[in-house]
Amino acid sequence: MAPFVKWQATTFFVVDYLVSDSCLIDFTLPVPNVVRLGLLLIAGIGMGMSGNVFEKLMYRSFNVGNISAMHALAISTFAFCSVTSYLAAWIKVDTLVLWRGAGILTIIFGLVIMAFLIKSKR
C-alpha cells in the first residue's frame, strides 16, 4: 500500500504516529477481541508502510556515503528499543503499561513533528 501514498514523508509520519499508536493504546483498553484485532490490523499496516516510506526517504535524501551511517543509526535505535523491552520484562513492568507508554511517547513525537511542520510553513 505504501507506493500508493503520495504524501510528503513528514506528513505521512505524523499521521502514522498519531493513528498507529492511538490504535495500540486503544488495543490495551477493555474492548471486544474483534475490535482489538481491527486495531492491531490498522496499526500493523501503518507501521509496515512507515518502514517502507522511511527506506525510500533514506535512499532519496542521503548520498551514498551517508546511507550506511543512517542505516547504522536505524539499526542501533531498534537494538536500543529491543534491549529496553527486555529490561522492562526483567523488572516486571506490565506489558500493557509498556505499550501505553511507548504509544504515548510516539504520539507526542508525532505532535512535535506536526508543530515543526506548522511552524515552518508560516
PDB file of C-alpha atoms in Angstrom:
ATOM      1  CA  MET A   1       0.000   0.000   0.000  1.00  0.00           C
ATOM      2  CA  ALA A   2       2.949   2.358   0.650  1.00  0.00           C
ATOM      3  CA  PRO A   3       3.694   3.042  -3.048  1.00  0.00           C
ATOM      4  CA  PHE A   4       0.184   4.492  -3.430  1.00  0.00           C
ATOM      5  CA  VAL A   5       0.683   7.083  -0.695  1.00  0.00           C
ATOM      6  CA  LYS A   6       1.640  10.379  -2.332  1.00  0.00           C
ATOM      7  CA  TRP A   7       2.046  12.467   0.832  1.00  0.00           C
ATOM      8  CA  GLN A   8       5.266  14.139   1.841  1.00  0.00           C
ATOM      9  CA  ALA A   9       7.223  11.873   4.176  1.00  0.00           C
ATOM     10  CA  THR A  10       6.912  14.228   7.136  1.00  0.00           C
ATOM     11  CA  THR A  11       3.124  14.421   6.749  1.00  0.00           C
ATOM     12  CA  PHE A  12       2.922  10.654   6.434  1.00  0.00           C
ATOM     13  CA  PHE A  13       4.950  10.097   9.613  1.00  0.00           C
ATOM     14  CA  VAL A  14       2.791  12.491  11.622  1.00  0.00           C
ATOM     15  CA  VAL A  15      -0.393  10.715  10.526  1.00  0.00           C
ATOM     16  CA  ASP A  16       1.199   7.305  11.037  1.00  0.00           C
ATOM     17  CA  TYR A  17       2.452   8.089  14.533  1.00  0.00           C
ATOM     18  CA  LEU A  18      -0.892   9.510  15.606  1.00  0.00           C
ATOM     19  CA  VAL A  19      -3.095   6.798  14.075  1.00  0.00           C
ATOM     20  CA  SER A  20      -0.960   3.690  14.626  1.00  0.00           C
ATOM     21  CA  ASP A  21      -0.086   4.453  18.204  1.00  0.00           C
ATOM     22  CA  SER A  22      -3.622   5.537  19.043  1.00  0.00           C
ATOM     23  CA  CYS A  23      -4.678   2.085  17.840  1.00  0.00           C
ATOM     24  CA  LEU A  24      -2.007   0.452  20.016  1.00  0.00           C
ATOM     25  CA  ILE A  25      -3.131   2.404  23.068  1.00  0.00           C
ATOM     26  CA  ASP A  26      -6.794   1.621  22.364  1.00  0.00           C
ATOM     27  CA  PHE A  27      -5.816  -2.056  21.972  1.00  0.00           C
ATOM     28  CA  THR A  28      -4.895  -2.126  25.662  1.00  0.00           C
ATOM     29  CA  LEU A  29      -8.343  -0.923  26.736  1.00  0.00           C
ATOM     30  CA  PRO A  30     -11.117  -3.368  27.650  1.00  0.00           C
ATOM     31  CA  VAL A  31     -12.702  -3.708  24.209  1.00  0.00           C
ATOM     32  CA  PRO A  32     -14.059  -6.788  22.389  1.00  0.00           C
ATOM     33  CA  ASN A  33     -11.462  -9.008  20.725  1.00  0.00           C
ATOM     34  CA  VAL A  34     -12.833  -8.240  17.252  1.00  0.00           C
ATOM     35  CA  VAL A  35     -12.149  -4.536  17.867  1.00  0.00           C
ATOM     36  CA  ARG A  36      -8.661  -5.376  19.154  1.00  0.00           C
ATOM     37  CA  LEU A  37      -7.949  -7.368  16.015  1.00  0.00           C
ATOM     38  CA  GLY A  38      -9.066  -4.435  13.862  1.00  0.00           C
ATOM     39  CA  LEU A  39      -6.915  -2.012  15.856  1.00  0.00           C
ATOM     40  CA  LEU A  40      -3.871  -4.270  15.502  1.00  0.00           C
ATOM     41  CA  LEU A  41      -4.540  -4.585  11.767  1.00  0.00           C
ATOM     42  CA  ILE A  42      -4.657  -0.802  11.318  1.00  0.00           C
ATOM     43  CA  ALA A  43      -1.551  -0.324  13.465  1.00  0.00           C
ATOM     44  CA  GLY A  44       0.342  -3.063  11.628  1.00  0.00           C
ATOM     45  CA  ILE A  45      -0.497  -1.680   8.204  1.00  0.00           C
ATOM     46  CA  GLY A  46       0.547   1.805   9.284  1.00  0.00           C
ATOM     47  CA  MET A  47       3.806   0.640  10.819  1.00  0.00           C
ATOM     48  CA  GLY A  48       4.635  -1.515   7.808  1.00  0.00           C
ATOM     49  CA  MET A  49       4.029   1.389   5.476  1.00  0.00           C
ATOM     50  CA  SER A  50       6.101   3.614   7.751  1.00  0.00           C
ATOM     51  CA  GLY A  51       9.124   1.341   7.339  1.00  0.00           C
ATOM     52  CA  ASN A  52       8.715   1.400   3.565  1.00  0.00           C
ATOM     53  CA  VAL A  53       8.364   5.187   3.442  1.00  0.00           C
ATOM     54  CA  PHE A  54      11.386   5.571   5.734  1.00  0.00           C
ATOM     55  CA  GLU A  55      13.525   3.392   3.445  1.00  0.00           C
ATOM     56  CA  LYS A  56      12.502   5.472   0.410  1.00  0.00           C
ATOM     57  CA  LEU A  57      13.197   8.682   2.313  1.00  0.00           C
ATOM     58  CA  MET A  58      16.579   7.387   3.411  1.00  0.00           C
ATOM     59  CA  TYR A  59      17.682   6.443  -0.117  1.00  0.00           C
ATOM     60  CA  ARG A  60      16.323   9.636  -1.642  1.00  0.00           C
ATOM     61  CA  SER A  61      17.647  12.069   0.965  1.00  0.00           C
ATOM     62  CA  PHE A  62      21.200  10.947   1.600  1.00  0.00           C
ATOM     63  CA  ASN A  63      24.197  10.486  -0.616  1.00  0.00           C
ATOM     64  CA  VAL A  64      25.725   7.031  -0.896  1.00  0.00           C
ATOM     65  CA  GLY A  65      28.367   7.721   1.750  1.00  0.00           C
ATOM     66  CA  ASN A  66      25.774   8.662   4.372  1.00  0.00           C
ATOM     67  CA  ILE A  67      23.325   5.820   3.762  1.00  0.00           C
ATOM     68  CA  SER A  68      25.434   3.348   5.710  1.00  0.00           C
ATOM     69  CA  ALA A  69      25.573   5.753   8.667  1.00  0.00           C
ATOM     70  CA  MET A  70      21.801   6.263   8.510  1.00  0.00           C
ATOM     71  CA  HIS A  71      21.224   2.514   8.326  1.00  0.00           C
ATOM     72  CA  ALA A  72      23.506   2.008  11.348  1.00  0.00           C
ATOM     73  CA  LEU A  73      21.530   4.651  13.257  1.00  0.00           C
ATOM     74  CA  ALA A  74      18.225   2.939  12.448  1.00  0.00           C
ATOM     75  CA  ILE A  75      19.540  -0.485  13.478  1.00  0.00           C
ATOM     76  CA  SER A  76      21.052   0.950  16.680  1.00  0.00           C
ATOM     77  CA  THR A  77      17.727   2.567  17.568  1.00  0.00           C
ATOM     78  CA  PHE A  78      15.947  -0.750  17.006  1.00  0.00           C
ATOM     79  CA  ALA A  79      18.520  -2.534  19.185  1.00  0.00           C
ATOM     80  CA  PHE A  80      18.083   0.085  21.939  1.00  0.00           C
ATOM     81  CA  CYS A  81      14.308  -0.379  21.895  1.00  0.00           C
ATOM     82  CA  SER A  82      14.708  -4.165  21.986  1.00  0.00           C
ATOM     83  CA  VAL A  83      17.036  -4.038  24.979  1.00  0.00           C
ATOM     84  CA  THR A  84      14.672  -1.622  26.723  1.00  0.00           C
ATOM     85  CA  SER A  85      11.811  -4.079  26.178  1.00  0.00           C
ATOM     86  CA  TYR A  86      13.877  -6.929  27.590  1.00  0.00           C
ATOM     87  CA  LEU A  87      14.810  -4.858  30.637  1.00  0.00           C
ATOM     88  CA  ALA A  88      11.176  -3.904  31.164  1.00  0.00           C
ATOM     89  CA  ALA A  89      10.237  -7.594  31.169  1.00  0.00           C
ATOM     90  CA  TRP A  90      13.096  -8.380  33.552  1.00  0.00           C
ATOM     91  CA  ILE A  91      11.954  -5.803  36.111  1.00  0.00           C
ATOM     92  CA  LYS A  92       8.355  -6.982  35.717  1.00  0.00           C
ATOM     93  CA  VAL A  93       6.817  -3.946  34.019  1.00  0.00           C
ATOM     94  CA  ASP A  94       3.269  -4.756  32.970  1.00  0.00           C
ATOM     95  CA  THR A  95       3.102  -5.254  29.199  1.00  0.00           C
ATOM     96  CA  LEU A  96       0.041  -3.030  28.880  1.00  0.00           C
ATOM     97  CA  VAL A  97       1.853  -0.226  30.711  1.00  0.00           C
ATOM     98  CA  LEU A  98       4.810  -0.621  28.340  1.00  0.00           C
ATOM     99  CA  TRP A  99       2.544  -0.500  25.273  1.00  0.00           C
ATOM    100  CA  ARG A 100       0.689   2.540  26.539  1.00  0.00           C
ATOM    101  CA  GLY A 101       3.911   4.334  27.454  1.00  0.00           C
ATOM    102  CA  ALA A 102       5.500   3.643  24.074  1.00  0.00           C
ATOM    103  CA  GLY A 103       2.309   4.711  22.311  1.00  0.00           C
ATOM    104  CA  ILE A 104       2.057   7.946  24.274  1.00  0.00           C
ATOM    105  CA  LEU A 105       5.729   8.794  23.608  1.00  0.00           C
ATOM    106  CA  THR A 106       5.287   8.165  19.891  1.00  0.00           C
ATOM    107  CA  ILE A 107       2.123  10.278  19.752  1.00  0.00           C
ATOM    108  CA  ILE A 108       3.999  13.104  21.488  1.00  0.00           C
ATOM    109  CA  PHE A 109       6.800  12.717  18.931  1.00  0.00           C
ATOM    110  CA  GLY A 110       4.226  12.944  16.117  1.00  0.00           C
ATOM    111  CA  LEU A 111       2.720  16.084  17.645  1.00  0.00           C
ATOM    112  CA  VAL A 112       6.192  17.653  17.905  1.00  0.00           C
ATOM    113  CA  ILE A 113       6.827  16.928  14.219  1.00  0.00           C
ATOM    114  CA  MET A 114       3.427  18.398  13.371  1.00  0.00           C
ATOM    115  CA  ALA A 115       4.233  21.547  15.364  1.00  0.00           C
ATOM    116  CA  PHE A 116       7.514  21.945  13.483  1.00  0.00           C
ATOM    117  CA  LEU A 117       5.721  21.465  10.160  1.00  0.00           C
ATOM    118  CA  ILE A 118       3.120  24.097  11.016  1.00  0.00           C
ATOM    119  CA  LYS A 119       5.810  26.493  12.253  1.00  0.00           C
ATOM    120  CA  SER A 120       7.965  26.018   9.125  1.00  0.00           C
ATOM    121  CA  LYS A 121       5.003  26.766   6.811  1.00  0.00           C
ATOM    122  CA  ARG A 122       4.465  30.180   8.401  1.00  0.00           C
TER     123      ARG A 122
END
